[in-house]
PDB file of C-alpha atoms in Angstrom:
ATOM      1  CA  GLN A   1      27.539 -34.811  73.216  1.00 66.00           C
ATOM      2  CA  LYS A   2      24.611 -32.484  75.416  1.00 75.00           C
ATOM      3  CA  GLU A   3      21.562 -34.555  76.237  1.00 92.00           C
ATOM      4  CA  VAL A   4      19.290 -32.345  74.692  1.00 96.00           C
ATOM      5  CA  GLU A   5      20.983 -29.624  72.473  1.00 96.00           C
ATOM      6  CA  GLN A   6      19.401 -26.083  71.373  1.00 96.00           C
ATOM      7  CA  ASN A   7      20.742 -23.696  69.445  1.00 92.00           C
ATOM      8  CA  SER A   8      21.433 -20.647  72.295  1.00 90.00           C
ATOM      9  CA  GLY A   9      20.204 -17.697  68.938  1.00 90.00           C
ATOM     10  CA  PRO A  10      19.264 -15.397  69.121  1.00 96.00           C
ATOM     11  CA  LEU A  11      16.872 -15.810  66.849  1.00 97.00           C
ATOM     12  CA  SER A  12      14.369 -12.904  65.279  1.00 97.00           C
ATOM     13  CA  VAL A  13      12.021 -12.963  63.011  1.00 98.00           C
ATOM     14  CA  PRO A  14       9.230 -10.240  61.930  1.00 98.00           C
ATOM     15  CA  GLU A  15       5.909 -10.031  63.714  1.00 98.00           C
ATOM     16  CA  GLY A  16       3.480 -12.098  62.156  1.00 98.00           C
ATOM     17  CA  ALA A  17       6.200 -14.522  60.456  1.00 98.00           C
ATOM     18  CA  ILE A  18       6.368 -18.551  61.750  1.00 98.00           C
ATOM     19  CA  ALA A  19       9.234 -18.639  64.624  1.00 98.00           C
ATOM     20  CA  SER A  20      10.418 -22.207  64.266  1.00 98.00           C
ATOM     21  CA  LEU A  21      12.582 -23.865  67.403  1.00 98.00           C
ATOM     22  CA  ASN A  22      14.583 -26.814  67.466  1.00 97.00           C
ATOM     23  CA  CYS A  23      15.410 -29.026  69.430  1.00 97.00           C
ATOM     24  CA  THR A  24      17.486 -32.716  69.435  1.00 97.00           C
ATOM     25  CA  TYR A  25      18.160 -35.700  72.069  1.00 96.00           C
ATOM     26  CA  SER A  26      20.106 -38.228  72.608  1.00 94.00           C
ATOM     27  CA  ASP A  27      18.495 -40.572  74.673  1.00 92.00           C
ATOM     28  CA  ARG A  28      16.898 -42.903  72.644  1.00 91.00           C
ATOM     29  CA  GLY A  29      14.160 -44.238  74.883  1.00 90.00           C
ATOM     30  CA  SER A  30      13.090 -40.558  76.277  1.00 92.00           C
ATOM     31  CA  GLN A  31       8.806 -40.715  75.931  1.00 92.00           C
ATOM     32  CA  SER A  32       8.267 -37.165  77.728  1.00 95.00           C
ATOM     33  CA  PHE A  33       9.195 -33.334  75.394  1.00 97.00           C
ATOM     34  CA  PHE A  34       8.139 -30.517  76.905  1.00 98.00           C
ATOM     35  CA  TRP A  35       8.524 -26.625  76.121  1.00 98.00           C
ATOM     36  CA  TYR A  36       8.798 -23.994  78.350  1.00 98.00           C
ATOM     37  CA  ARG A  37       9.027 -20.003  77.676  1.00 98.00           C
ATOM     38  CA  GLN A  38      10.794 -18.178  79.932  1.00 98.00           C
ATOM     39  CA  TYR A  39      11.029 -14.397  79.828  1.00 98.00           C
ATOM     40  CA  SER A  40      13.744 -12.515  81.565  1.00 96.00           C
ATOM     41  CA  GLY A  41      14.066 -12.910  85.458  1.00 95.00           C
ATOM     42  CA  LYS A  42      10.689 -15.194  85.703  1.00 97.00           C
ATOM     43  CA  SER A  43      10.732 -18.649  85.383  1.00 98.00           C
ATOM     44  CA  PRO A  44      10.153 -21.565  83.019  1.00 98.00           C
ATOM     45  CA  GLU A  45       6.523 -21.740  81.923  1.00 98.00           C
ATOM     46  CA  LEU A  46       4.906 -25.143  80.361  1.00 97.00           C
ATOM     47  CA  ILE A  47       3.950 -24.246  77.030  1.00 97.00           C
ATOM     48  CA  MET A  48       3.745 -27.993  75.226  1.00 97.00           C
ATOM     49  CA  SER A  49       3.935 -31.726  75.721  1.00 96.00           C
ATOM     50  CA  ILE A  50       3.962 -34.327  73.497  1.00 97.00           C
ATOM     51  CA  TYR A  51       4.134 -37.919  73.782  1.00 95.00           C
ATOM     52  CA  SER A  52       4.199 -39.378  70.610  1.00 95.00           C
ATOM     53  CA  ASN A  53       4.960 -39.257  67.148  1.00 96.00           C
ATOM     54  CA  GLY A  54       3.322 -36.086  65.044  1.00 96.00           C
ATOM     55  CA  ASP A  55       2.246 -32.598  65.395  1.00 97.00           C
ATOM     56  CA  LYS A  56       0.138 -31.282  68.114  1.00 97.00           C
ATOM     57  CA  GLU A  57      -1.676 -28.023  67.861  1.00 97.00           C
ATOM     58  CA  ASP A  58      -2.994 -25.615  70.780  1.00 97.00           C
ATOM     59  CA  GLY A  59      -3.344 -21.670  69.674  1.00 97.00           C
ATOM     60  CA  ARG A  60      -0.598 -20.428  67.563  1.00 98.00           C
ATOM     61  CA  PHE A  61       2.038 -23.223  68.944  1.00 98.00           C
ATOM     62  CA  THR A  62       2.719 -26.765  67.517  1.00 98.00           C
ATOM     63  CA  ALA A  63       5.005 -29.074  68.681  1.00 98.00           C
ATOM     64  CA  GLN A  64       5.877 -31.378  66.594  1.00 98.00           C
ATOM     65  CA  LEU A  65       8.250 -34.639  67.482  1.00 97.00           C
ATOM     66  CA  ASN A  66      10.094 -37.094  65.275  1.00 97.00           C
ATOM     67  CA  LYS A  67      11.484 -39.965  67.363  1.00 95.00           C
ATOM     68  CA  ALA A  68      13.244 -41.927  65.095  1.00 95.00           C
ATOM     69  CA  SER A  69      15.135 -38.068  64.486  1.00 95.00           C
ATOM     70  CA  GLN A  70      15.757 -37.573  67.905  1.00 96.00           C
ATOM     71  CA  TYR A  71      14.289 -34.437  67.496  1.00 96.00           C
ATOM     72  CA  VAL A  72      11.425 -32.026  68.499  1.00 98.00           C
ATOM     73  CA  SER A  73      10.766 -28.673  67.071  1.00 98.00           C
ATOM     74  CA  LEU A  74       7.979 -25.728  67.945  1.00 98.00           C
ATOM     75  CA  LEU A  75       6.315 -23.528  65.624  1.00 98.00           C
ATOM     76  CA  ILE A  76       4.834 -20.150  66.810  1.00 98.00           C
ATOM     77  CA  ARG A  77       2.576 -18.745  64.455  1.00 98.00           C
ATOM     78  CA  ASP A  78       1.969 -15.003  63.490  1.00 98.00           C
ATOM     79  CA  SER A  79       4.870 -14.064  65.930  1.00 98.00           C
ATOM     80  CA  GLN A  80       4.251 -11.515  68.024  1.00 98.00           C
ATOM     81  CA  PRO A  81       6.342  -9.275  70.224  1.00 97.00           C
ATOM     82  CA  SER A  82       5.484 -11.069  73.782  1.00 97.00           C
ATOM     83  CA  ASP A  83       6.386 -14.290  72.067  1.00 98.00           C
ATOM     84  CA  SER A  84      10.099 -13.218  72.505  1.00 98.00           C
ATOM     85  CA  ALA A  85      11.936 -15.076  74.966  1.00 98.00           C
ATOM     86  CA  THR A  86      13.771 -17.872  75.704  1.00 98.00           C
ATOM     87  CA  TYR A  87      12.499 -20.977  74.918  1.00 98.00           C
ATOM     88  CA  LEU A  88      13.655 -24.311  76.823  1.00 98.00           C
ATOM     89  CA  CYS A  89      13.037 -27.982  75.521  1.00 98.00           C
ATOM     90  CA  ALA A  90      12.867 -30.651  78.031  1.00 97.00           C
ATOM     91  CA  VAL A  91      13.189 -34.719  77.589  1.00 96.00           C
ATOM     92  CA  LYS A  92      12.561 -36.978  80.393  1.00 94.00           C
ATOM     93  CA  GLY A  93      14.218 -39.980  79.335  1.00 83.00           C
ATOM     94  CA  GLY A  94      14.535 -43.860  80.632  1.00 75.00           C
ATOM     95  CA  THR A  95      16.362 -42.263  84.017  1.00 75.00           C
ATOM     96  CA  ASP A  96      13.061 -40.623  85.181  1.00 78.00           C
ATOM     97  CA  LYS A  97      14.621 -37.252  84.922  1.00 88.00           C
ATOM     98  CA  LEU A  98      13.796 -34.204  82.980  1.00 93.00           C
ATOM     99  CA  ILE A  99      16.511 -32.751  81.158  1.00 95.00           C
ATOM    100  CA  PHE A 100      16.507 -29.103  80.441  1.00 97.00           C
ATOM    101  CA  GLY A 101      18.283 -27.808  77.213  1.00 97.00           C
ATOM    102  CA  THR A 102      20.136 -24.113  77.365  1.00 97.00           C
ATOM    103  CA  GLY A 103      17.247 -22.625  75.579  1.00 97.00           C
ATOM    104  CA  THR A 104      16.745 -20.352  72.323  1.00 97.00           C
ATOM    105  CA  ARG A 105      16.326 -16.649  72.774  1.00 98.00           C
ATOM    106  CA  LEU A 106      13.455 -15.853  70.678  1.00 98.00           C
ATOM    107  CA  GLN A 107      13.607 -12.485  69.088  1.00 98.00           C
ATOM    108  CA  VAL A 108       9.734 -11.147  67.266  1.00 98.00           C
ATOM    109  CA  PHE A 109      10.683  -7.246  66.032  1.00 96.00           C
ATOM    110  CA  PRO A 110       8.228  -5.518  65.099  1.00 93.00           C
TER     111      PRO A 110
ATOM    112  CA  GLU B   1      -6.076 -22.584  91.606  1.00 68.00           C
ATOM    113  CA  ALA B   2      -2.232 -21.957  93.195  1.00 85.00           C
ATOM    114  CA  GLY B   3       0.488 -21.812  91.283  1.00 95.00           C
ATOM    115  CA  VAL B   4       3.787 -22.639  93.109  1.00 98.00           C
ATOM    116  CA  VAL B   5       4.495 -20.529  95.794  1.00 98.00           C
ATOM    117  CA  GLN B   6       8.473 -19.613  97.510  1.00 98.00           C
ATOM    118  CA  SER B   7       9.892 -17.507  99.713  1.00 97.00           C
ATOM    119  CA  PRO B   8      11.984 -15.814  99.791  1.00 98.00           C
ATOM    120  CA  ARG B   9      12.145 -13.756  95.971  1.00 97.00           C
ATOM    121  CA  TYR B  10      15.527 -13.277  96.968  1.00 98.00           C
ATOM    122  CA  LYS B  11      18.037 -13.430  99.553  1.00 98.00           C
ATOM    123  CA  ILE B  12      21.632 -11.474  99.670  1.00 98.00           C
ATOM    124  CA  ILE B  13      23.972 -12.641 102.235  1.00 98.00           C
ATOM    125  CA  GLU B  14      27.776 -14.027 102.848  1.00 97.00           C
ATOM    126  CA  LYS B  15      29.740 -16.618 102.270  1.00 96.00           C
ATOM    127  CA  LYS B  16      29.609 -19.226 104.635  1.00 97.00           C
ATOM    128  CA  GLN B  17      26.243 -17.986 106.295  1.00 98.00           C
ATOM    129  CA  PRO B  18      23.153 -20.605 106.127  1.00 98.00           C
ATOM    130  CA  VAL B  19      20.012 -20.414 104.173  1.00 98.00           C
ATOM    131  CA  ALA B  20      16.675 -22.120 103.478  1.00 98.00           C
ATOM    132  CA  PHE B  21      14.766 -21.769 101.040  1.00 98.00           C
ATOM    133  CA  TRP B  22      10.992 -22.888 100.835  1.00 98.00           C
ATOM    134  CA  CYS B  23       8.097 -24.233  98.837  1.00 98.00           C
ATOM    135  CA  ASN B  24       4.909 -24.904  98.561  1.00 97.00           C
ATOM    136  CA  PRO B  25       3.308 -27.419  95.433  1.00 97.00           C
ATOM    137  CA  ILE B  26      -0.002 -27.309  93.473  1.00 96.00           C
ATOM    138  CA  SER B  27      -2.622 -28.370  96.060  1.00 94.00           C
ATOM    139  CA  GLY B  28      -3.208 -32.463  95.297  1.00 91.00           C
ATOM    140  CA  HIS B  29       0.602 -32.131  93.217  1.00 94.00           C
ATOM    141  CA  ASN B  30       2.543 -35.287  95.487  1.00 93.00           C
ATOM    142  CA  THR B  31       5.641 -34.712  93.077  1.00 95.00           C
ATOM    143  CA  LEU B  32       8.344 -31.670  94.316  1.00 96.00           C
ATOM    144  CA  TYR B  33      11.283 -30.384  92.429  1.00 97.00           C
ATOM    145  CA  TRP B  34      13.555 -28.652  93.702  1.00 98.00           C
ATOM    146  CA  TYR B  35      15.754 -27.167  90.955  1.00 98.00           C
ATOM    147  CA  LEU B  36      19.184 -24.876  90.313  1.00 98.00           C
ATOM    148  CA  GLN B  37      19.562 -22.497  87.150  1.00 98.00           C
ATOM    149  CA  ASN B  38      22.100 -20.567  86.669  1.00 97.00           C
ATOM    150  CA  LEU B  39      21.991 -17.873  83.443  1.00 94.00           C
ATOM    151  CA  GLY B  40      21.839 -18.785  80.083  1.00 93.00           C
ATOM    152  CA  GLN B  41      21.748 -22.288  81.734  1.00 96.00           C
ATOM    153  CA  GLY B  42      18.640 -24.742  81.295  1.00 97.00           C
ATOM    154  CA  PRO B  43      17.460 -25.734  85.200  1.00 97.00           C
ATOM    155  CA  GLU B  44      19.127 -28.984  86.551  1.00 96.00           C
ATOM    156  CA  LEU B  45      17.452 -31.385  88.725  1.00 96.00           C
ATOM    157  CA  LEU B  46      18.346 -31.155  92.275  1.00 97.00           C
ATOM    158  CA  ILE B  47      16.761 -33.474  94.511  1.00 97.00           C
ATOM    159  CA  ARG B  48      12.523 -35.056  93.535  1.00 96.00           C
ATOM    160  CA  TYR B  49      10.088 -35.735  96.102  1.00 95.00           C
ATOM    161  CA  GLU B  50       7.255 -38.692  95.654  1.00 93.00           C
ATOM    162  CA  ASN B  51       5.244 -37.534  98.839  1.00 92.00           C
ATOM    163  CA  GLU B  52       7.863 -37.195 101.714  1.00 92.00           C
ATOM    164  CA  GLU B  53       9.972 -39.699 100.320  1.00 93.00           C
ATOM    165  CA  ALA B  54      13.113 -38.438  98.543  1.00 94.00           C
ATOM    166  CA  VAL B  55      13.644 -40.574  95.419  1.00 92.00           C
ATOM    167  CA  ASP B  56      16.679 -38.584  93.650  1.00 92.00           C
ATOM    168  CA  ASP B  57      18.759 -36.888  95.399  1.00 93.00           C
ATOM    169  CA  SER B  58      21.872 -37.703  93.508  1.00 91.00           C
ATOM    170  CA  GLN B  59      22.532 -34.087  92.096  1.00 92.00           C
ATOM    171  CA  LEU B  60      22.224 -33.105  96.080  1.00 95.00           C
ATOM    172  CA  PRO B  61      26.015 -31.464  96.812  1.00 93.00           C
ATOM    173  CA  LYS B  62      25.221 -33.264 100.398  1.00 92.00           C
ATOM    174  CA  ASP B  63      28.399 -31.831 101.866  1.00 95.00           C
ATOM    175  CA  ARG B  64      26.515 -28.962 102.026  1.00 97.00           C
ATOM    176  CA  PHE B  65      22.751 -29.046 100.389  1.00 97.00           C
ATOM    177  CA  SER B  66      19.798 -31.251 102.404  1.00 97.00           C
ATOM    178  CA  ALA B  67      16.206 -31.078 101.728  1.00 97.00           C
ATOM    179  CA  GLU B  68      13.460 -32.242 103.829  1.00 96.00           C
ATOM    180  CA  ARG B  69       9.549 -32.843 102.741  1.00 95.00           C
ATOM    181  CA  LEU B  70       8.094 -33.281 106.402  1.00 84.00           C
ATOM    182  CA  LYS B  71       4.325 -34.143 105.953  1.00 87.00           C
ATOM    183  CA  GLY B  72       4.225 -34.869 101.924  1.00 86.00           C
ATOM    184  CA  VAL B  73       3.387 -30.959 100.829  1.00 93.00           C
ATOM    185  CA  ASP B  74       5.717 -27.786 101.871  1.00 96.00           C
ATOM    186  CA  SER B  75       9.156 -28.655 101.765  1.00 98.00           C
ATOM    187  CA  THR B  76      12.575 -26.122 102.840  1.00 98.00           C
ATOM    188  CA  LEU B  77      15.946 -26.930 100.685  1.00 98.00           C
ATOM    189  CA  LYS B  78      18.614 -25.168 102.890  1.00 98.00           C
ATOM    190  CA  ILE B  79      22.664 -24.471 102.357  1.00 98.00           C
ATOM    191  CA  GLN B  80      24.993 -24.105 104.686  1.00 97.00           C
ATOM    192  CA  PRO B  81      27.670 -23.279 104.810  1.00 97.00           C
ATOM    193  CA  ALA B  82      26.821 -21.057 101.451  1.00 97.00           C
ATOM    194  CA  GLU B  83      29.836 -20.902  98.918  1.00 97.00           C
ATOM    195  CA  LEU B  84      29.936 -17.846  96.094  1.00 97.00           C
ATOM    196  CA  GLY B  85      29.423 -20.273  92.671  1.00 96.00           C
ATOM    197  CA  ASP B  86      25.705 -21.605  94.749  1.00 97.00           C
ATOM    198  CA  SER B  87      24.874 -17.705  93.254  1.00 98.00           C
ATOM    199  CA  ALA B  88      21.710 -18.517  91.236  1.00 98.00           C
ATOM    200  CA  VAL B  89      17.797 -19.316  90.810  1.00 98.00           C
ATOM    201  CA  TYR B  90      16.459 -22.065  92.913  1.00 98.00           C
ATOM    202  CA  LEU B  91      13.317 -23.329  91.607  1.00 98.00           C
ATOM    203  CA  CYS B  92      10.605 -25.287  93.042  1.00 98.00           C
ATOM    204  CA  ALA B  93       8.367 -27.332  90.341  1.00 98.00           C
ATOM    205  CA  SER B  94       5.596 -30.103  90.932  1.00 97.00           C
ATOM    206  CA  SER B  95       3.626 -32.043  89.324  1.00 95.00           C
ATOM    207  CA  PRO B  96       0.832 -34.531  89.566  1.00 92.00           C
ATOM    208  CA  ARG B  97       0.210 -38.370  89.911  1.00 84.00           C
ATOM    209  CA  THR B  98      -1.438 -38.549  86.364  1.00 84.00           C
ATOM    210  CA  THR B  99       1.024 -36.670  84.532  1.00 85.00           C
ATOM    211  CA  ASN B 100       4.328 -35.848  83.807  1.00 85.00           C
ATOM    212  CA  GLU B 101       3.561 -31.502  83.308  1.00 94.00           C
ATOM    213  CA  GLN B 102       6.118 -29.941  85.615  1.00 96.00           C
ATOM    214  CA  PHE B 103       4.452 -26.304  86.738  1.00 97.00           C
ATOM    215  CA  PHE B 104       7.647 -23.818  88.583  1.00 98.00           C
ATOM    216  CA  GLY B 105       7.427 -21.556  91.011  1.00 98.00           C
ATOM    217  CA  PRO B 106       8.712 -17.997  90.971  1.00 98.00           C
ATOM    218  CA  GLY B 107      12.733 -18.818  92.259  1.00 98.00           C
ATOM    219  CA  THR B 108      14.427 -17.795  94.838  1.00 98.00           C
ATOM    220  CA  ARG B 109      17.058 -15.586  93.308  1.00 98.00           C
ATOM    221  CA  LEU B 110      20.795 -16.178  95.675  1.00 98.00           C
ATOM    222  CA  THR B 111      23.682 -13.984  95.729  1.00 98.00           C
ATOM    223  CA  VAL B 112      26.551 -15.460  97.786  1.00 98.00           C
ATOM    224  CA  LEU B 113      28.873 -12.331  98.394  1.00 97.00           C
TER     225      LEU B 113
END
């Protein structure tokens, strides 16, 4: 079992829809969770961090964390073509190391 | 605030040649990371520095890779000799003492022929 798992996609959504990206992790002791956006040929860009159970909203982005289910998600409301990118889930576990998933490719079509 | 700076952005070398990458972290960030990212994969940690001390180098292939962070600011990652399988993007990241958030530089794309 991989430490951080994501569906590779692509996830295709129409412009204006809600995109839902999911991530599961194996280390039950993990305390810090991050979402990075990575455009093709570019480096990862931090868009959300979440540390406690529940929802955290920042503009069109909402991160959701459920530690009991070892599940973290990212919702993108009013998706735009410019949101088309790979979204990387990253989890900081007991080793104090940030473990990345392989990413989910999101495609937003007009 | 300036971001993480890396150079060069691209490097093409022949196998068995040496190569070095340079990173300047965000001002005031005491923690510096070197990652390797292969196509279709997430970044994988090579080494983490707290100030000038390497606190996690367990994933660094020490037979050919070396790194240093003199004076606790800039860092250099070296590969000698390079192998075909080293072709990847090498990313540098930094984080402040107060949070776990890591910020990445633009990366160096290495091609070994």
